[in-house]
Amino acid sequence: MNKYWFLKVGLVVVCLCLTLWSEAKVKLPALVSDGMVLQHGQQLAVWGYADPGETISLTFLKKKYTSHADAKGCWKIDLPALKAGGPYTMSINEIQLKDILVGNVWLCSGQSNMELPVARVTDMFRDEISADSDYPMIRQFKVPLRYDFHAPQTDVPGASWKALTPENSMSFSALAYFFAKDLYAKTRIPVGIINSSVGGSPVEAWISEEGLKPFPMYLNEKHIYESDDLIATMRQEEGKKSHAWNVALYRGDAGLHESTPWYAADYDDAAWAQTDMFATEWASNEVGPVNGSHWFRKDIQVSGEQAGQKATLRLGCVVDADSVYVNGTFVGTVSYQYPPRIYSIPANLLKAGKNTITVRLISNGGYPHFVKEKPYKILFGAGQPEKGESEISLEGIWKYRLGTPMPTAPGQTFFQYKPVGLYNGMIAPLVNYAVTGVIWYQGESNVSRRNEYASLLTAMMADWRQNWHQPDMPFYIIELADFLSPDDKGGRAAWAAFRKVQAEVSDQNKNVTLIKNSDLGEWNDIHPLDKKTLGKRVSEAASQERGHNK
């Protein structure tokens, strides 16, 4: 049973208007816009801003509703429960909203595994995504990153509803993409996804100040960052330290300053050591890991048929950053460890015979390495069947030389991870918008504090249910996927213990469903690719338990 009792409160103020609009024209929040999906079967609110006292006239489905802006210029109109359908139009004074659907609206929130876009899972689902991404009855509203430590915000400027089309599909949350497609196939009812997620975010960042009252330490942490001057000063100082570290790295890196740079095609690397790319000897010394720049070069043989073709260089994943050159020409860089390295090699860069691949690897902290069991190869012929598909492996022995050792890079404060900030910036503006329920994929950032996670997540769910005025609002909690090397027994035990906490929260709170996900993990990737199976599991649970297939 949920141990948090809902407080008896009056109506939530629909908007906090700090500015009086100088014109009589109505202004709408970003959520209330062309292409929106309204929740069916529930009373709805449409709200906005105007001059104080302005008459608001709303027409929808041949019915007219009126209201007046209050002394602060805020207004709200309640609509009755609607049947699924559309597209429709809505008029609000001089504004005409088009292409409106009525269906099931889902709030999808959490950290990077929820935010992860379709573009990141194309290795596994490229053919399906290319052939089956035109669903005009599925829409996503992506809430941009925004945090605030002063007060709950009322809007999310710059966001808009986007239909699931081939042009938009790559930016959809991959989990939401497969969930929505499967749910729509079952119900034929429009699906709206509100994607409010931030990579790396802990649960306490998503709870309101009121909801965090049982956790005074987190409230005190929030109070520290209420000072805009402090945040500005910290950013400035951290920026200076980061700049100084990178300047020292550049100055000390011999590979960039010899008469022939180490990435040049004609550089003589005969004196370099040889190492397997997955070896550990190059990454550490008698003291510990060697941070700084590490250079790798590999000669490959390109056939006459492959020469001159456009190609794709796959360099797996690298800890932490890399810059890659082909025959002395820069082809790509990634600045942190998680994204897959997929670089395009332009036509005519590869020649018949010997070619050289050079990697400058930057380690900021921890052990530098190439992640095992990822693709390390050059691919030819993708999308050009007439030329034939082929590949060249990049695994095995490389030539190696240390560019320059560095101390651990200075840290950076991620202010968006501090308590309350994301609630104020990315959840509070949504609470007037009716939803079916919440799909929550988060927890990786709380594994080390798993003993308190049950209380925090329970508090967050109670907080959101209260602010949405939906005491039974369903939550679908995604179990953390399996992760970490089999040799990391301590780490794996911690993740397993966290999954037990997630199950405990599901068992002890009403209308909470745990979605199995541990079996879909990849030991070497915190972002497992199989979001399709996971999306179908959420869809199946939602259809069975909430009756959305009726």
XYZ file of C-alpha atoms in Angstrom:
550
model
C 0.000 0.000 0.000
C 1.138 3.551 -0.698
C 2.200 5.037 2.631
C 1.833 8.588 1.341
C -1.596 10.121 1.920
C -2.865 12.661 -0.577
C -3.385 16.078 0.893
C -6.740 17.733 0.514
C -6.016 20.732 -1.629
C -7.998 23.185 -3.662
C -7.771 23.536 -7.371
C -4.242 23.893 -8.713
C -3.578 27.335 -10.107
C -3.491 26.750 -13.812
C -0.739 29.224 -14.555
C 1.508 31.642 -12.747
C 1.652 34.721 -14.903
C 4.379 37.166 -14.039
C 3.921 39.403 -17.060
C 0.808 41.131 -18.318
C 0.498 40.763 -22.058
C 0.538 44.115 -23.824
C -1.825 42.910 -26.544
C -5.259 41.356 -26.348
C -4.177 38.380 -28.438
C -4.367 34.986 -26.792
C -1.118 33.140 -26.099
C -1.076 29.351 -25.755
C 1.467 27.058 -24.082
C 3.563 24.895 -26.364
C 1.564 21.761 -25.493
C -1.666 23.329 -26.797
C -0.729 23.596 -30.445
C -1.123 22.153 -33.931
C -0.842 18.372 -34.045
C -1.533 17.808 -30.360
C -3.055 14.596 -29.047
C -5.742 15.057 -26.385
C -6.496 12.329 -23.870
C -9.787 10.547 -24.545
C -12.202 9.550 -21.809
C -11.118 12.203 -19.291
C -12.131 15.770 -18.571
C -9.585 18.013 -20.248
C -8.188 21.470 -19.643
C -7.181 23.957 -22.322
C -5.385 26.977 -20.916
C -3.374 29.999 -21.867
C -2.774 33.697 -21.340
C -4.327 36.980 -22.466
C -4.933 40.481 -21.181
C -6.693 40.536 -17.808
C -10.436 40.365 -18.338
C -10.141 39.275 -21.973
C -12.989 37.060 -23.160
C -11.819 33.669 -24.426
C -14.000 31.803 -26.891
C -13.096 28.188 -27.736
C -14.875 26.118 -30.378
C -14.239 22.399 -30.718
C -16.349 19.612 -32.220
C -19.159 22.111 -32.952
C -19.418 23.158 -29.314
C -18.512 26.576 -27.952
C -16.955 27.306 -24.568
C -16.137 30.674 -23.012
C -13.983 31.982 -20.183
C -12.274 35.181 -19.076
C -8.647 35.858 -18.260
C -8.139 36.573 -14.573
C -6.324 39.514 -13.026
C -2.982 37.929 -13.898
C -3.980 37.222 -17.491
C -4.486 33.473 -17.001
C -7.466 31.513 -18.282
C -8.609 27.897 -18.419
C -11.450 26.100 -20.168
C -12.553 22.596 -19.203
C -13.681 20.229 -21.936
C -15.798 17.140 -21.297
C -14.488 13.632 -21.847
C -14.041 13.008 -25.564
C -14.126 9.958 -27.782
C -11.003 8.933 -29.642
C -10.736 10.239 -33.186
C -9.519 13.022 -35.413
C -7.981 14.895 -36.966
C -9.976 17.929 -35.802
C -9.577 21.686 -35.656
C -10.020 23.998 -32.680
C -10.460 27.754 -32.621
C -9.473 29.917 -29.651
C -10.333 33.532 -30.407
C -8.197 34.382 -33.448
C -6.080 31.214 -33.216
C -6.847 28.176 -35.377
C -5.309 24.902 -34.189
C -5.172 22.145 -36.794
C -4.615 18.413 -37.032
C -5.750 17.618 -33.481
C -6.171 13.990 -32.447
C -7.959 12.460 -29.474
C -6.452 9.231 -28.153
C -4.129 7.899 -25.456
C -1.456 10.261 -24.143
C 1.539 8.825 -22.308
C 4.178 10.632 -20.291
C 7.507 8.914 -20.965
C 10.178 10.016 -18.517
C 13.457 9.005 -16.927
C 17.068 9.091 -18.037
C 19.051 8.162 -21.133
C 17.454 4.798 -21.886
C 14.128 6.602 -22.222
C 15.637 9.535 -24.076
C 17.678 7.307 -26.436
C 16.482 8.137 -29.963
C 15.590 5.769 -32.760
C 18.787 6.840 -34.524
C 20.792 4.992 -31.869
C 19.113 1.609 -32.434
C 19.424 1.422 -36.218
C 22.111 -1.265 -35.959
C 19.402 -3.693 -34.883
C 16.298 -2.271 -36.558
C 17.468 -0.381 -39.645
C 15.250 -2.269 -42.106
C 12.099 -1.928 -40.005
C 12.682 1.737 -39.285
C 13.305 2.470 -42.962
C 10.206 0.606 -44.098
C 7.723 1.196 -41.263
C 7.931 4.707 -39.809
C 4.894 6.446 -41.250
C 2.232 6.650 -38.546
C 0.470 10.027 -38.670
C -1.757 8.946 -35.778
C 1.294 8.732 -33.476
C 2.779 11.992 -32.207
C 5.670 12.934 -29.920
C 6.135 16.109 -27.895
C 9.812 16.258 -26.862
C 10.329 18.458 -23.826
C 13.668 20.278 -24.152
C 16.174 20.196 -21.316
C 15.321 22.866 -18.788
C 15.814 23.087 -15.036
C 14.859 25.735 -12.491
C 15.502 26.011 -8.749
C 13.260 29.000 -8.079
C 9.717 27.965 -8.982
C 7.671 25.542 -11.085
C 7.592 26.749 -14.679
C 4.442 27.064 -16.791
C 5.663 26.402 -20.334
C 8.324 24.652 -22.391
C 9.269 27.158 -25.111
C 10.535 25.798 -28.389
C 8.800 22.412 -28.221
C 6.129 21.160 -30.622
C 4.162 18.051 -31.527
C 5.722 15.921 -34.276
C 3.992 13.124 -36.164
C 5.779 9.807 -36.582
C 6.956 10.125 -40.170
C 10.146 8.967 -41.888
C 11.423 12.542 -41.562
C 10.807 12.669 -37.798
C 11.300 9.058 -36.734
C 15.012 9.240 -35.922
C 14.404 11.759 -33.123
C 11.626 9.761 -31.427
C 12.429 7.994 -28.193
C 13.233 4.455 -29.375
C 11.292 2.868 -26.527
C 8.299 5.159 -27.127
C 8.533 4.520 -30.879
C 8.112 0.749 -30.547
C 5.608 1.064 -27.692
C 3.391 3.470 -29.628
C 3.489 1.459 -32.851
C 2.515 -1.726 -31.054
C -0.204 -0.023 -29.008
C -1.660 1.637 -32.098
C -1.691 -1.692 -33.938
C -3.726 -3.166 -31.074
C -6.161 -0.302 -30.589
C -6.242 1.805 -33.788
C -6.523 4.745 -31.372
C -4.161 7.752 -31.766
C -1.148 7.768 -29.453
C 0.501 10.852 -28.008
C 3.940 10.628 -26.401
C 5.184 13.383 -24.113
C 8.898 12.613 -23.885
C 10.321 14.390 -20.839
C 13.614 12.656 -20.092
C 17.231 13.626 -19.405
C 20.257 11.369 -19.679
C 22.012 10.687 -16.381
C 19.271 12.243 -14.253
C 18.620 10.907 -10.729
C 15.103 10.464 -9.408
C 15.327 13.335 -6.897
C 15.676 15.829 -9.758
C 12.147 14.874 -10.904
C 10.365 15.474 -7.570
C 8.783 18.782 -6.567
C 9.896 20.732 -3.532
C 6.680 19.740 -1.776
C 7.225 16.083 -2.669
C 10.770 16.150 -1.272
C 9.780 17.416 2.183
C 10.440 13.972 3.736
C 14.028 14.232 2.408
C 15.536 17.368 4.016
C 19.057 16.673 2.762
C 17.894 16.905 -0.839
C 15.887 20.041 -0.103
C 18.979 21.637 1.409
C 20.975 20.671 -1.662
C 18.311 22.307 -3.811
C 18.475 25.474 -1.697
C 22.213 25.772 -2.395
C 21.563 26.099 -6.114
C 18.828 28.703 -5.806
C 21.618 31.250 -6.248
C 21.977 32.149 -9.920
C 25.236 33.917 -9.070
C 26.641 30.717 -7.570
C 25.732 28.682 -10.660
C 27.247 31.313 -12.955
C 30.437 31.418 -10.887
C 30.756 27.645 -10.800
C 30.232 27.407 -14.543
C 32.862 30.049 -15.135
C 35.412 28.435 -12.843
C 34.791 24.933 -14.154
C 35.000 26.252 -17.698
C 38.382 27.808 -16.945
C 39.691 24.579 -15.440
C 38.430 22.520 -18.384
C 39.960 24.970 -20.838
C 43.296 24.885 -19.027
C 43.284 21.070 -19.016
C 42.602 20.919 -22.737
C 45.244 23.559 -23.487
C 47.798 21.531 -21.518
C 46.715 18.378 -23.341
C 47.166 20.079 -26.697
C 50.522 21.620 -25.819
C 51.901 18.369 -24.480
C 50.704 16.070 -27.234
C 53.726 15.340 -29.416
C 51.475 13.787 -32.036
C 50.131 17.216 -32.925
C 53.428 19.140 -32.936
C 56.074 17.080 -34.704
C 57.021 18.270 -38.172
C 54.863 15.478 -39.552
C 51.783 14.991 -37.338
C 51.081 11.449 -36.276
C 47.811 11.301 -38.193
C 49.475 12.113 -41.521
C 49.330 9.436 -44.184
C 53.111 9.629 -44.758
C 54.107 9.622 -41.087
C 56.777 6.993 -40.301
C 55.467 4.857 -37.405
C 58.071 2.090 -37.738
C 59.391 2.717 -34.218
C 56.000 2.505 -32.538
C 55.118 -0.365 -30.236
C 52.534 -2.929 -31.256
C 49.523 -3.854 -29.159
C 46.188 -5.550 -29.430
C 43.520 -2.875 -29.310
C 41.778 -4.685 -26.438
C 44.951 -5.144 -24.383
C 45.289 -3.272 -21.095
C 49.036 -2.709 -20.919
C 48.965 0.557 -22.856
C 46.191 1.980 -20.677
C 47.981 1.912 -17.317
C 51.332 1.998 -15.584
C 52.616 1.040 -12.141
C 50.578 3.854 -10.590
C 47.236 3.365 -12.309
C 45.377 4.375 -15.459
C 47.143 6.726 -17.856
C 44.911 9.631 -18.755
C 45.713 11.973 -21.605
C 46.170 11.193 -25.305
C 46.876 7.763 -26.801
C 47.586 7.304 -30.506
C 46.863 4.205 -32.604
C 47.671 3.542 -36.258
C 46.705 0.565 -38.418
C 47.483 -0.182 -42.043
C 44.781 -1.954 -44.037
C 44.642 -3.333 -47.542
C 41.850 -2.056 -49.812
C 40.958 -3.963 -52.970
C 40.530 -2.430 -56.384
C 36.765 -2.935 -56.144
C 36.619 -1.171 -52.782
C 38.916 1.696 -53.725
C 37.191 5.019 -54.268
C 33.918 3.916 -52.724
C 32.136 5.731 -49.981
C 32.410 3.620 -46.842
C 31.423 3.571 -43.189
C 34.002 3.255 -40.445
C 32.699 1.576 -37.278
C 34.870 2.057 -34.217
C 32.678 0.453 -31.569
C 32.677 2.544 -28.389
C 35.685 4.275 -26.899
C 36.432 5.429 -23.365
C 36.416 8.393 -23.300
C 36.783 10.420 -26.534
C 38.336 9.997 -29.963
C 39.286 11.687 -33.199
C 39.716 9.481 -36.274
C 41.686 10.009 -39.482
C 41.788 8.029 -42.717
C 44.913 8.551 -44.821
C 45.497 11.785 -42.907
C 41.969 13.119 -43.449
C 39.798 13.741 -40.408
C 36.549 11.740 -40.590
C 34.923 12.155 -37.184
C 35.026 12.653 -33.434
C 32.920 11.836 -30.371
C 33.540 13.585 -27.065
C 32.243 11.014 -24.554
C 32.145 7.271 -24.146
C 28.607 6.033 -24.801
C 27.650 6.793 -28.425
C 28.652 4.265 -31.084
C 31.378 5.559 -33.367
C 29.975 5.588 -36.902
C 32.011 7.723 -39.290
C 31.548 8.264 -43.009
C 34.539 7.866 -45.284
C 33.993 10.042 -48.368
C 34.354 8.722 -51.896
C 37.875 8.646 -53.353
C 39.614 8.810 -49.973
C 40.439 5.097 -49.873
C 42.836 3.918 -52.565
C 43.779 0.478 -53.788
C 46.496 -1.083 -51.643
C 47.732 0.232 -48.305
C 45.631 2.744 -46.350
C 46.144 4.000 -42.810
C 43.601 4.495 -40.039
C 44.691 6.710 -37.129
C 42.880 7.082 -33.824
C 43.679 9.727 -31.231
C 42.050 8.484 -28.029
C 41.550 10.889 -25.120
C 41.135 9.557 -21.594
C 39.708 12.032 -19.076
C 39.542 9.732 -16.050
C 39.445 6.018 -15.290
C 40.799 3.342 -17.613
C 40.994 4.192 -21.328
C 39.908 1.362 -23.597
C 38.061 0.176 -26.664
C 34.850 -1.555 -25.592
C 34.893 -5.252 -26.447
C 32.295 -7.049 -28.581
C 31.405 -3.957 -30.581
C 31.851 -3.563 -34.360
C 35.330 -2.435 -35.426
C 35.358 -2.499 -39.205
C 35.054 -0.587 -42.476
C 31.882 -1.375 -44.407
C 31.502 -1.022 -48.173
C 28.452 -1.133 -50.396
C 25.730 -0.158 -47.909
C 22.868 1.184 -50.001
C 24.841 0.422 -53.181
C 23.994 -3.203 -53.968
C 25.422 -2.878 -57.440
C 28.884 -2.493 -55.915
C 28.553 -5.427 -53.568
C 28.832 -5.402 -49.789
C 32.172 -6.132 -48.154
C 34.082 -5.205 -45.032
C 37.565 -4.883 -43.568
C 38.100 -5.782 -39.934
C 39.926 -3.285 -37.725
C 40.355 -5.634 -34.783
C 43.674 -7.106 -33.755
C 47.110 -5.515 -33.703
C 47.614 -1.740 -33.939
C 50.731 0.378 -33.630
C 50.646 2.455 -30.444
C 52.333 5.502 -28.926
C 51.470 7.671 -25.939
C 50.841 11.262 -26.947
C 51.039 12.778 -23.494
C 49.996 11.726 -19.965
C 47.621 13.986 -18.046
C 46.120 14.166 -14.577
C 42.423 13.349 -14.304
C 40.355 15.986 -16.060
C 38.546 18.456 -13.791
C 34.972 17.565 -13.015
C 31.856 19.335 -14.200
C 28.733 20.047 -12.183
C 25.577 18.900 -13.951
C 23.098 21.301 -12.420
C 20.190 19.532 -14.100
C 20.838 16.584 -11.796
C 20.229 18.577 -8.624
C 17.003 18.022 -6.660
C 13.744 19.600 -7.889
C 15.314 21.274 -10.940
C 13.915 18.986 -13.617
C 10.511 18.830 -11.959
C 10.235 22.611 -12.068
C 11.483 22.886 -15.636
C 10.155 19.776 -17.364
C 7.251 18.312 -15.367
C 5.433 21.270 -13.789
C 4.572 22.748 -17.229
C 2.806 19.481 -18.131
C 0.529 18.892 -15.141
C -2.555 20.530 -16.687
C -2.371 18.164 -19.652
C -4.390 14.959 -19.123
C -2.486 11.699 -19.670
C -3.274 7.984 -19.547
C -0.266 7.144 -17.427
C 3.507 7.250 -17.006
C 6.237 5.033 -18.429
C 9.293 5.461 -16.197
C 12.755 4.209 -17.237
C 15.263 5.484 -14.707
C 17.561 4.236 -12.019
C 21.071 3.787 -13.395
C 22.092 7.025 -11.660
C 20.644 5.874 -8.331
C 22.158 2.376 -8.161
C 24.809 3.485 -5.673
C 22.043 4.913 -3.436
C 19.614 2.052 -3.900
C 18.806 1.789 -0.178
C 16.774 5.001 -0.407
C 15.377 4.514 -3.911
C 12.125 2.856 -2.877
C 11.219 5.848 -0.721
C 12.247 8.361 -3.371
C 10.407 6.680 -6.241
C 7.294 6.189 -4.114
C 7.425 9.877 -3.202
C 7.796 10.856 -6.857
C 4.790 8.807 -7.930
C 2.653 10.272 -5.124
C 3.877 13.740 -6.061
C 2.957 13.405 -9.727
C -0.387 11.771 -8.996
C -1.294 14.610 -6.653
C -0.247 17.334 -9.087
C -2.123 15.697 -11.962
C -5.182 15.173 -9.715
C -5.087 11.505 -10.712
C -4.613 9.483 -7.491
C -4.754 6.216 -9.446
C -2.579 7.296 -12.379
C -0.795 4.137 -13.574
C 2.990 3.879 -13.614
C 4.910 1.361 -15.696
C 8.396 1.001 -14.231
C 11.059 -0.383 -16.541
C 13.350 -2.838 -14.790
C 17.022 -1.997 -15.272
C 18.642 -4.077 -17.990
C 21.519 -6.422 -17.267
C 24.844 -4.580 -17.449
C 28.566 -4.811 -16.613
C 31.207 -7.425 -17.274
C 30.714 -10.878 -15.742
C 34.033 -10.246 -13.966
C 32.583 -7.215 -12.170
C 30.785 -9.223 -9.519
C 30.363 -6.315 -7.124
C 28.869 -4.051 -9.759
C 26.538 -6.723 -11.047
C 25.381 -7.490 -7.518
C 24.555 -3.821 -6.997
C 22.448 -3.721 -10.166
C 20.661 -6.931 -9.183
C 19.889 -5.453 -5.758
C 18.514 -2.332 -7.412
C 16.172 -4.412 -9.546
C 14.827 -5.956 -6.341
C 14.093 -2.452 -5.060
C 12.182 -1.676 -8.257
C 10.141 -4.849 -7.755
C 9.460 -3.833 -4.152
C 8.102 -0.468 -5.266
C 5.865 -2.205 -7.783
C 4.550 -4.663 -5.210
C 3.879 -2.088 -2.499
C 2.154 0.625 -4.543
C -1.198 0.459 -6.307
C -1.418 0.742 -10.088
C 2.302 0.217 -10.537
C 3.548 -2.398 -12.993
C 7.139 -3.597 -13.303
C 8.165 -4.350 -16.884
C 10.782 -7.096 -17.206
C 13.903 -5.852 -18.939
C 16.919 -7.525 -17.320
C 17.043 -10.185 -20.035
C 17.371 -7.551 -22.781
C 20.623 -6.085 -21.459
C 24.101 -6.035 -22.993
C 26.996 -6.414 -20.591
C 29.124 -3.917 -22.517
C 26.514 -1.233 -23.162
C 24.450 0.724 -20.651
C 22.104 1.495 -23.566
C 20.920 -1.899 -24.862
C 19.543 -1.790 -28.393
C 16.479 -3.995 -28.108
C 13.913 -1.342 -27.353
C 11.424 -3.146 -29.615
C 10.867 -6.148 -27.345
C 10.723 -3.781 -24.384
C 8.230 -1.475 -26.099
C 5.976 -4.418 -26.919
C 6.081 -5.576 -23.304
C 4.944 -2.154 -22.086
C 2.234 -2.062 -24.757
C 1.007 -5.510 -23.780
C 0.882 -4.600 -20.095
C -0.909 -1.328 -20.805
C -3.429 -3.032 -23.083
C -4.246 -5.798 -20.625
C -4.306 -3.824 -17.419
C -5.913 -0.601 -18.568
C -8.297 -1.965 -21.159
C -6.878 0.139 -23.979
C -7.558 -2.600 -26.458
C -11.297 -2.105 -26.058
